[in-house]
Amino acid sequence: MDRIDKLCAYLDPCESFADIGCDHGYCTRYMLENNLCKSAVISDISEKCLDKAKRLLSAYIAQNRVKAVCCNGLSQIDENTGQVLIAGMGGEEIIAILKNSFIPKSFVFQPMKNVRLVREYLISCGAEISTDEYFESGGKFYSVIKGKKNGLPPEYTAVMLEFGKNISCGGTRKFIAQELDKKRSYLERNLGKKAREDILRQIKFMEEVLSSENK
């Protein structure tokens, strides 16, 4: 639950909220219990997963404050929804959802991999990104990209594209340090010349990022 609690801290008050791929529905419960939204939609492509969330939120469903829909991505979500959360999916899956529907008015995405692809796609669509960083939970690091459809598109450097906009964030710096340790450990393997050169290049890049942030 620590990951969920930390993820929920990125959510903002809104009139309506949608949790895509809601799984157990914990994030929607957080929004409702803390009076951060008036209504919510929970959705999942799996009826079995959706049933778990429906049981957790049964009281709110009875009050007509929560609507449950079994659908693919945003296919049955109103474009005027105040805030949309998509968490726990791969970056390519999130991009596919957005390409087949729309960029939400306000969004919080938590891609599990291929994070850079999500950044690049949002930037190409002219979306405003206000937060792009990592947080730690249980020894693992999770990316969070938060923003809105319309606004001032951010200018991303090569470093930001790789590790997020908020390079000075404690979680992001720890994530980079962990990745740096992994790359260094790879050098102990029996690598070909090109593979070793690639890893050394990546190590130098990360060392420069951490060094520049310390200045």
PDB file of C-alpha atoms in Angstrom:
ATOM      1  CA  MET A   1       0.000   0.000   0.000  1.00  0.00           C
ATOM      2  CA  ASP A   2       2.981   2.329   0.433  1.00  0.00           C
ATOM      3  CA  ARG A   3       3.232   2.754  -3.356  1.00  0.00           C
ATOM      4  CA  ILE A   4      -0.464   3.572  -3.562  1.00  0.00           C
ATOM      5  CA  ASP A   5      -0.250   6.079  -0.697  1.00  0.00           C
ATOM      6  CA  LYS A   6       2.680   7.864  -2.308  1.00  0.00           C
ATOM      7  CA  LEU A   7       1.002   7.840  -5.712  1.00  0.00           C
ATOM      8  CA  CYS A   8      -2.211   9.292  -4.271  1.00  0.00           C
ATOM      9  CA  ALA A   9      -0.247  12.245  -2.893  1.00  0.00           C
ATOM     10  CA  TYR A  10       0.109  13.444  -6.495  1.00  0.00           C
ATOM     11  CA  LEU A  11      -3.662  13.586  -7.068  1.00  0.00           C
ATOM     12  CA  ASP A  12      -5.443  16.956  -6.966  1.00  0.00           C
ATOM     13  CA  PRO A  13      -8.981  17.954  -5.965  1.00  0.00           C
ATOM     14  CA  CYS A  14     -11.412  17.795  -8.882  1.00  0.00           C
ATOM     15  CA  GLU A  15     -15.102  17.557  -9.669  1.00  0.00           C
ATOM     16  CA  SER A  16     -14.847  14.213 -11.443  1.00  0.00           C
ATOM     17  CA  PHE A  17     -12.137  11.556 -11.338  1.00  0.00           C
ATOM     18  CA  ALA A  18     -11.401   8.496 -13.468  1.00  0.00           C
ATOM     19  CA  ASP A  19      -9.127   5.602 -12.508  1.00  0.00           C
ATOM     20  CA  ILE A  20      -8.140   3.639 -15.612  1.00  0.00           C
ATOM     21  CA  GLY A  21      -7.017   0.082 -14.965  1.00  0.00           C
ATOM     22  CA  CYS A  22      -8.274   0.618 -11.426  1.00  0.00           C
ATOM     23  CA  ASP A  23      -7.454  -2.875 -10.097  1.00  0.00           C
ATOM     24  CA  HIS A  24      -8.574  -2.842  -6.421  1.00  0.00           C
ATOM     25  CA  GLY A  25      -9.855   0.755  -6.560  1.00  0.00           C
ATOM     26  CA  TYR A  26      -7.683   2.070  -3.726  1.00  0.00           C
ATOM     27  CA  CYS A  27      -6.886   5.374  -5.441  1.00  0.00           C
ATOM     28  CA  THR A  28     -10.545   6.110  -6.056  1.00  0.00           C
ATOM     29  CA  ARG A  29     -11.311   5.321  -2.428  1.00  0.00           C
ATOM     30  CA  TYR A  30      -8.589   7.792  -1.412  1.00  0.00           C
ATOM     31  CA  MET A  31     -10.155  10.523  -3.554  1.00  0.00           C
ATOM     32  CA  LEU A  32     -13.640   9.936  -2.144  1.00  0.00           C
ATOM     33  CA  GLU A  33     -12.664   9.461   1.500  1.00  0.00           C
ATOM     34  CA  ASN A  34     -10.681  12.690   1.430  1.00  0.00           C
ATOM     35  CA  ASN A  35     -13.439  14.610  -0.368  1.00  0.00           C
ATOM     36  CA  LEU A  36     -11.142  15.306  -3.302  1.00  0.00           C
ATOM     37  CA  CYS A  37     -13.802  14.548  -5.905  1.00  0.00           C
ATOM     38  CA  LYS A  38     -17.587  14.533  -6.099  1.00  0.00           C
ATOM     39  CA  SER A  39     -17.866  11.598  -8.486  1.00  0.00           C
ATOM     40  CA  ALA A  40     -15.633   8.953 -10.014  1.00  0.00           C
ATOM     41  CA  VAL A  41     -15.456   6.358 -12.742  1.00  0.00           C
ATOM     42  CA  ILE A  42     -13.514   3.167 -12.229  1.00  0.00           C
ATOM     43  CA  SER A  43     -12.599   1.160 -15.294  1.00  0.00           C
ATOM     44  CA  ASP A  44     -10.644  -1.932 -16.191  1.00  0.00           C
ATOM     45  CA  ILE A  45     -10.380  -4.121 -19.253  1.00  0.00           C
ATOM     46  CA  SER A  46     -10.789  -7.138 -16.952  1.00  0.00           C
ATOM     47  CA  GLU A  47     -14.229  -7.747 -15.456  1.00  0.00           C
ATOM     48  CA  LYS A  48     -12.579  -9.813 -12.711  1.00  0.00           C
ATOM     49  CA  CYS A  49     -10.302  -6.923 -11.681  1.00  0.00           C
ATOM     50  CA  LEU A  50     -13.174  -4.481 -11.900  1.00  0.00           C
ATOM     51  CA  ASP A  51     -15.239  -6.646  -9.543  1.00  0.00           C
ATOM     52  CA  LYS A  52     -12.577  -6.188  -6.839  1.00  0.00           C
ATOM     53  CA  ALA A  53     -12.902  -2.428  -7.070  1.00  0.00           C
ATOM     54  CA  LYS A  54     -16.688  -2.632  -7.146  1.00  0.00           C
ATOM     55  CA  ARG A  55     -16.679  -4.557  -3.867  1.00  0.00           C
ATOM     56  CA  LEU A  56     -14.357  -2.036  -2.235  1.00  0.00           C
ATOM     57  CA  LEU A  57     -16.429   0.925  -3.436  1.00  0.00           C
ATOM     58  CA  SER A  58     -19.879  -0.664  -3.162  1.00  0.00           C
ATOM     59  CA  ALA A  59     -21.172   2.005  -0.747  1.00  0.00           C
ATOM     60  CA  TYR A  60     -20.184   4.808  -3.130  1.00  0.00           C
ATOM     61  CA  ILE A  61     -21.673   2.933  -6.077  1.00  0.00           C
ATOM     62  CA  ALA A  62     -24.946   2.661  -4.152  1.00  0.00           C
ATOM     63  CA  GLN A  63     -24.830   6.445  -3.634  1.00  0.00           C
ATOM     64  CA  ASN A  64     -24.334   6.940  -7.402  1.00  0.00           C
ATOM     65  CA  ARG A  65     -20.990   8.613  -6.751  1.00  0.00           C
ATOM     66  CA  VAL A  66     -19.011   5.868  -8.518  1.00  0.00           C
ATOM     67  CA  LYS A  67     -19.692   4.331 -11.902  1.00  0.00           C
ATOM     68  CA  ALA A  68     -17.917   1.129 -12.918  1.00  0.00           C
ATOM     69  CA  VAL A  69     -17.250   0.391 -16.598  1.00  0.00           C
ATOM     70  CA  CYS A  70     -15.469  -2.542 -18.180  1.00  0.00           C
ATOM     71  CA  CYS A  71     -13.680  -1.061 -21.170  1.00  0.00           C
ATOM     72  CA  ASN A  72     -10.390  -0.683 -22.961  1.00  0.00           C
ATOM     73  CA  GLY A  73      -8.525   2.434 -21.854  1.00  0.00           C
ATOM     74  CA  LEU A  74     -10.479   5.683 -22.137  1.00  0.00           C
ATOM     75  CA  SER A  75     -13.062   4.375 -24.607  1.00  0.00           C
ATOM     76  CA  GLN A  76     -15.977   4.987 -22.212  1.00  0.00           C
ATOM     77  CA  ILE A  77     -14.529   7.950 -20.307  1.00  0.00           C
ATOM     78  CA  ASP A  78     -15.892  11.476 -20.791  1.00  0.00           C
ATOM     79  CA  GLU A  79     -13.267  13.863 -22.194  1.00  0.00           C
ATOM     80  CA  ASN A  80     -14.487  16.480 -19.702  1.00  0.00           C
ATOM     81  CA  THR A  81     -13.466  14.342 -16.706  1.00  0.00           C
ATOM     82  CA  GLY A  82     -11.597  16.571 -14.273  1.00  0.00           C
ATOM     83  CA  GLN A  83      -8.648  14.270 -13.614  1.00  0.00           C
ATOM     84  CA  VAL A  84      -7.566  10.916 -15.036  1.00  0.00           C
ATOM     85  CA  LEU A  85      -5.203   8.453 -13.391  1.00  0.00           C
ATOM     86  CA  ILE A  86      -3.481   5.686 -15.356  1.00  0.00           C
ATOM     87  CA  ALA A  87      -1.114   3.730 -13.123  1.00  0.00           C
ATOM     88  CA  GLY A  88       0.673   0.389 -13.149  1.00  0.00           C
ATOM     89  CA  MET A  89       0.821  -0.052 -16.936  1.00  0.00           C
ATOM     90  CA  GLY A  90       3.731  -0.065 -19.348  1.00  0.00           C
ATOM     91  CA  GLY A  91       4.576   3.156 -21.137  1.00  0.00           C
ATOM     92  CA  GLU A  92       3.717   1.777 -24.557  1.00  0.00           C
ATOM     93  CA  GLU A  93       0.334   0.649 -23.255  1.00  0.00           C
ATOM     94  CA  ILE A  94      -0.399   4.130 -21.891  1.00  0.00           C
ATOM     95  CA  ILE A  95       0.574   5.693 -25.216  1.00  0.00           C
ATOM     96  CA  ALA A  96      -1.679   3.271 -27.098  1.00  0.00           C
ATOM     97  CA  ILE A  97      -4.586   4.247 -24.838  1.00  0.00           C
ATOM     98  CA  LEU A  98      -3.983   7.956 -25.470  1.00  0.00           C
ATOM     99  CA  LYS A  99      -3.572   7.514 -29.225  1.00  0.00           C
ATOM    100  CA  ASN A 100      -6.864   5.636 -29.421  1.00  0.00           C
ATOM    101  CA  SER A 101      -8.746   8.273 -27.426  1.00  0.00           C
ATOM    102  CA  PHE A 102      -7.539  11.621 -26.082  1.00  0.00           C
ATOM    103  CA  ILE A 103      -5.151  13.440 -23.766  1.00  0.00           C
ATOM    104  CA  PRO A 104      -7.088  14.066 -20.510  1.00  0.00           C
ATOM    105  CA  LYS A 105      -7.714  17.603 -19.298  1.00  0.00           C
ATOM    106  CA  SER A 106      -5.641  16.802 -16.219  1.00  0.00           C
ATOM    107  CA  PHE A 107      -3.670  13.591 -15.761  1.00  0.00           C
ATOM    108  CA  VAL A 108      -1.428  11.567 -13.490  1.00  0.00           C
ATOM    109  CA  PHE A 109       0.404   8.716 -15.220  1.00  0.00           C
ATOM    110  CA  GLN A 110       2.555   6.119 -13.472  1.00  0.00           C
ATOM    111  CA  PRO A 111       4.210   4.044 -16.204  1.00  0.00           C
ATOM    112  CA  MET A 112       6.056   0.943 -15.046  1.00  0.00           C
ATOM    113  CA  LYS A 113       8.527   0.958 -17.970  1.00  0.00           C
ATOM    114  CA  ASN A 114       9.366   2.836 -21.167  1.00  0.00           C
ATOM    115  CA  VAL A 115       8.846   6.106 -19.314  1.00  0.00           C
ATOM    116  CA  ARG A 116      10.835   8.129 -21.821  1.00  0.00           C
ATOM    117  CA  LEU A 117       8.389   7.153 -24.572  1.00  0.00           C
ATOM    118  CA  VAL A 118       5.506   8.585 -22.520  1.00  0.00           C
ATOM    119  CA  ARG A 119       7.405  11.850 -21.996  1.00  0.00           C
ATOM    120  CA  GLU A 120       8.177  12.150 -25.683  1.00  0.00           C
ATOM    121  CA  TYR A 121       4.592  11.419 -26.705  1.00  0.00           C
ATOM    122  CA  LEU A 122       3.096  13.975 -24.313  1.00  0.00           C
ATOM    123  CA  ILE A 123       5.571  16.612 -25.455  1.00  0.00           C
ATOM    124  CA  SER A 124       4.759  15.873 -29.100  1.00  0.00           C
ATOM    125  CA  CYS A 125       1.068  16.411 -28.299  1.00  0.00           C
ATOM    126  CA  GLY A 126       1.771  19.798 -26.717  1.00  0.00           C
ATOM    127  CA  ALA A 127       0.725  18.701 -23.236  1.00  0.00           C
ATOM    128  CA  GLU A 128       1.930  20.633 -20.200  1.00  0.00           C
ATOM    129  CA  ILE A 129       3.964  18.531 -17.766  1.00  0.00           C
ATOM    130  CA  SER A 130       4.155  19.994 -14.266  1.00  0.00           C
ATOM    131  CA  THR A 131       5.710  17.048 -12.422  1.00  0.00           C
ATOM    132  CA  ASP A 132       7.964  14.344 -13.808  1.00  0.00           C
ATOM    133  CA  GLU A 133       9.906  12.479 -11.131  1.00  0.00           C
ATOM    134  CA  TYR A 134      10.456   9.219  -9.257  1.00  0.00           C
ATOM    135  CA  PHE A 135       9.446   8.096  -5.797  1.00  0.00           C
ATOM    136  CA  GLU A 136      10.707   5.122  -3.820  1.00  0.00           C
ATOM    137  CA  SER A 137       8.598   2.374  -2.289  1.00  0.00           C
ATOM    138  CA  GLY A 138       9.809  -0.965  -0.971  1.00  0.00           C
ATOM    139  CA  GLY A 139      13.245  -0.514  -2.478  1.00  0.00           C
ATOM    140  CA  LYS A 140      11.809   0.087  -5.953  1.00  0.00           C
ATOM    141  CA  PHE A 141      11.418   3.329  -7.880  1.00  0.00           C
ATOM    142  CA  TYR A 142       8.280   4.454  -9.673  1.00  0.00           C
ATOM    143  CA  SER A 143       7.866   7.209 -12.214  1.00  0.00           C
ATOM    144  CA  VAL A 144       5.092   9.799 -11.996  1.00  0.00           C
ATOM    145  CA  ILE A 145       4.196  12.159 -14.832  1.00  0.00           C
ATOM    146  CA  LYS A 146       1.596  14.766 -13.976  1.00  0.00           C
ATOM    147  CA  GLY A 147       0.184  17.517 -16.159  1.00  0.00           C
ATOM    148  CA  LYS A 148      -2.680  18.720 -18.297  1.00  0.00           C
ATOM    149  CA  LYS A 149      -3.761  18.748 -21.913  1.00  0.00           C
ATOM    150  CA  ASN A 150      -3.534  22.471 -22.485  1.00  0.00           C
ATOM    151  CA  GLY A 151      -0.881  24.796 -21.171  1.00  0.00           C
ATOM    152  CA  LEU A 152       2.737  25.660 -21.757  1.00  0.00           C
ATOM    153  CA  PRO A 153       4.619  22.673 -23.196  1.00  0.00           C
ATOM    154  CA  PRO A 154       7.869  22.162 -21.280  1.00  0.00           C
ATOM    155  CA  GLU A 155      11.330  22.365 -22.785  1.00  0.00           C
ATOM    156  CA  TYR A 156      13.098  19.086 -22.126  1.00  0.00           C
ATOM    157  CA  THR A 157      16.851  18.570 -22.218  1.00  0.00           C
ATOM    158  CA  ALA A 158      18.421  15.210 -23.066  1.00  0.00           C
ATOM    159  CA  VAL A 159      18.830  14.590 -19.332  1.00  0.00           C
ATOM    160  CA  MET A 160      15.179  15.378 -18.633  1.00  0.00           C
ATOM    161  CA  LEU A 161      14.000  13.086 -21.398  1.00  0.00           C
ATOM    162  CA  GLU A 162      15.963  10.262 -19.846  1.00  0.00           C
ATOM    163  CA  PHE A 163      15.240  10.836 -16.146  1.00  0.00           C
ATOM    164  CA  GLY A 164      12.356  13.286 -15.899  1.00  0.00           C
ATOM    165  CA  LYS A 165      11.848  17.005 -15.531  1.00  0.00           C
ATOM    166  CA  ASN A 166      12.457  17.149 -11.779  1.00  0.00           C
ATOM    167  CA  ILE A 167      16.088  16.046 -11.735  1.00  0.00           C
ATOM    168  CA  SER A 168      16.766  17.554  -8.296  1.00  0.00           C
ATOM    169  CA  CYS A 169      13.963  15.524  -6.676  1.00  0.00           C
ATOM    170  CA  GLY A 170      15.326  13.196  -4.007  1.00  0.00           C
ATOM    171  CA  GLY A 171      13.558  10.163  -5.440  1.00  0.00           C
ATOM    172  CA  THR A 172      14.856  10.887  -8.929  1.00  0.00           C
ATOM    173  CA  ARG A 173      18.438  11.271  -7.724  1.00  0.00           C
ATOM    174  CA  LYS A 174      18.222   7.982  -5.823  1.00  0.00           C
ATOM    175  CA  PHE A 175      16.811   6.320  -8.930  1.00  0.00           C
ATOM    176  CA  ILE A 176      19.701   7.583 -11.064  1.00  0.00           C
ATOM    177  CA  ALA A 177      22.204   6.432  -8.414  1.00  0.00           C
ATOM    178  CA  GLN A 178      20.627   2.962  -8.398  1.00  0.00           C
ATOM    179  CA  GLU A 179      20.746   2.758 -12.178  1.00  0.00           C
ATOM    180  CA  LEU A 180      24.377   3.872 -12.079  1.00  0.00           C
ATOM    181  CA  ASP A 181      25.236   1.050  -9.668  1.00  0.00           C
ATOM    182  CA  LYS A 182      23.517  -1.434 -11.988  1.00  0.00           C
ATOM    183  CA  LYS A 183      25.504  -0.252 -14.992  1.00  0.00           C
ATOM    184  CA  ARG A 184      28.770  -0.463 -13.064  1.00  0.00           C
ATOM    185  CA  SER A 185      27.960  -4.031 -12.056  1.00  0.00           C
ATOM    186  CA  TYR A 186      27.410  -4.933 -15.729  1.00  0.00           C
ATOM    187  CA  LEU A 187      31.079  -4.189 -16.392  1.00  0.00           C
ATOM    188  CA  GLU A 188      31.973  -7.308 -14.398  1.00  0.00           C
ATOM    189  CA  ARG A 189      30.364  -9.451 -17.085  1.00  0.00           C
ATOM    190  CA  ASN A 190      32.023 -10.859 -20.158  1.00  0.00           C
ATOM    191  CA  LEU A 191      30.975  -8.171 -22.606  1.00  0.00           C
ATOM    192  CA  GLY A 192      31.773  -7.476 -26.200  1.00  0.00           C
ATOM    193  CA  LYS A 193      33.602  -4.298 -27.114  1.00  0.00           C
ATOM    194  CA  LYS A 194      30.513  -2.415 -28.327  1.00  0.00           C
ATOM    195  CA  ALA A 195      28.392  -3.458 -25.338  1.00  0.00           C
ATOM    196  CA  ARG A 196      31.130  -2.350 -22.935  1.00  0.00           C
ATOM    197  CA  GLU A 197      31.528   0.975 -24.718  1.00  0.00           C
ATOM    198  CA  ASP A 198      27.766   1.569 -24.559  1.00  0.00           C
ATOM    199  CA  ILE A 199      27.673   0.882 -20.828  1.00  0.00           C
ATOM    200  CA  LEU A 200      30.690   3.101 -20.176  1.00  0.00           C
ATOM    201  CA  ARG A 201      28.962   5.882 -22.109  1.00  0.00           C
ATOM    202  CA  GLN A 202      25.812   5.465 -20.012  1.00  0.00           C
ATOM    203  CA  ILE A 203      27.859   5.442 -16.792  1.00  0.00           C
ATOM    204  CA  LYS A 204      29.597   8.681 -17.767  1.00  0.00           C
ATOM    205  CA  PHE A 205      26.264  10.271 -18.631  1.00  0.00           C
ATOM    206  CA  MET A 206      24.735   9.398 -15.241  1.00  0.00           C
ATOM    207  CA  GLU A 207      27.839  10.439 -13.347  1.00  0.00           C
ATOM    208  CA  GLU A 208      27.711  13.830 -15.054  1.00  0.00           C
ATOM    209  CA  VAL A 209      24.022  14.215 -14.206  1.00  0.00           C
ATOM    210  CA  LEU A 210      24.577  13.515 -10.510  1.00  0.00           C
ATOM    211  CA  SER A 211      27.714  15.653 -10.443  1.00  0.00           C
ATOM    212  CA  SER A 212      25.982  18.654 -12.025  1.00  0.00           C
ATOM    213  CA  GLU A 213      23.118  18.423  -9.550  1.00  0.00           C
ATOM    214  CA  ASN A 214      25.581  18.543  -6.655  1.00  0.00           C
ATOM    215  CA  LYS A 215      27.030  21.862  -7.794  1.00  0.00           C
TER     216      LYS A 215
END
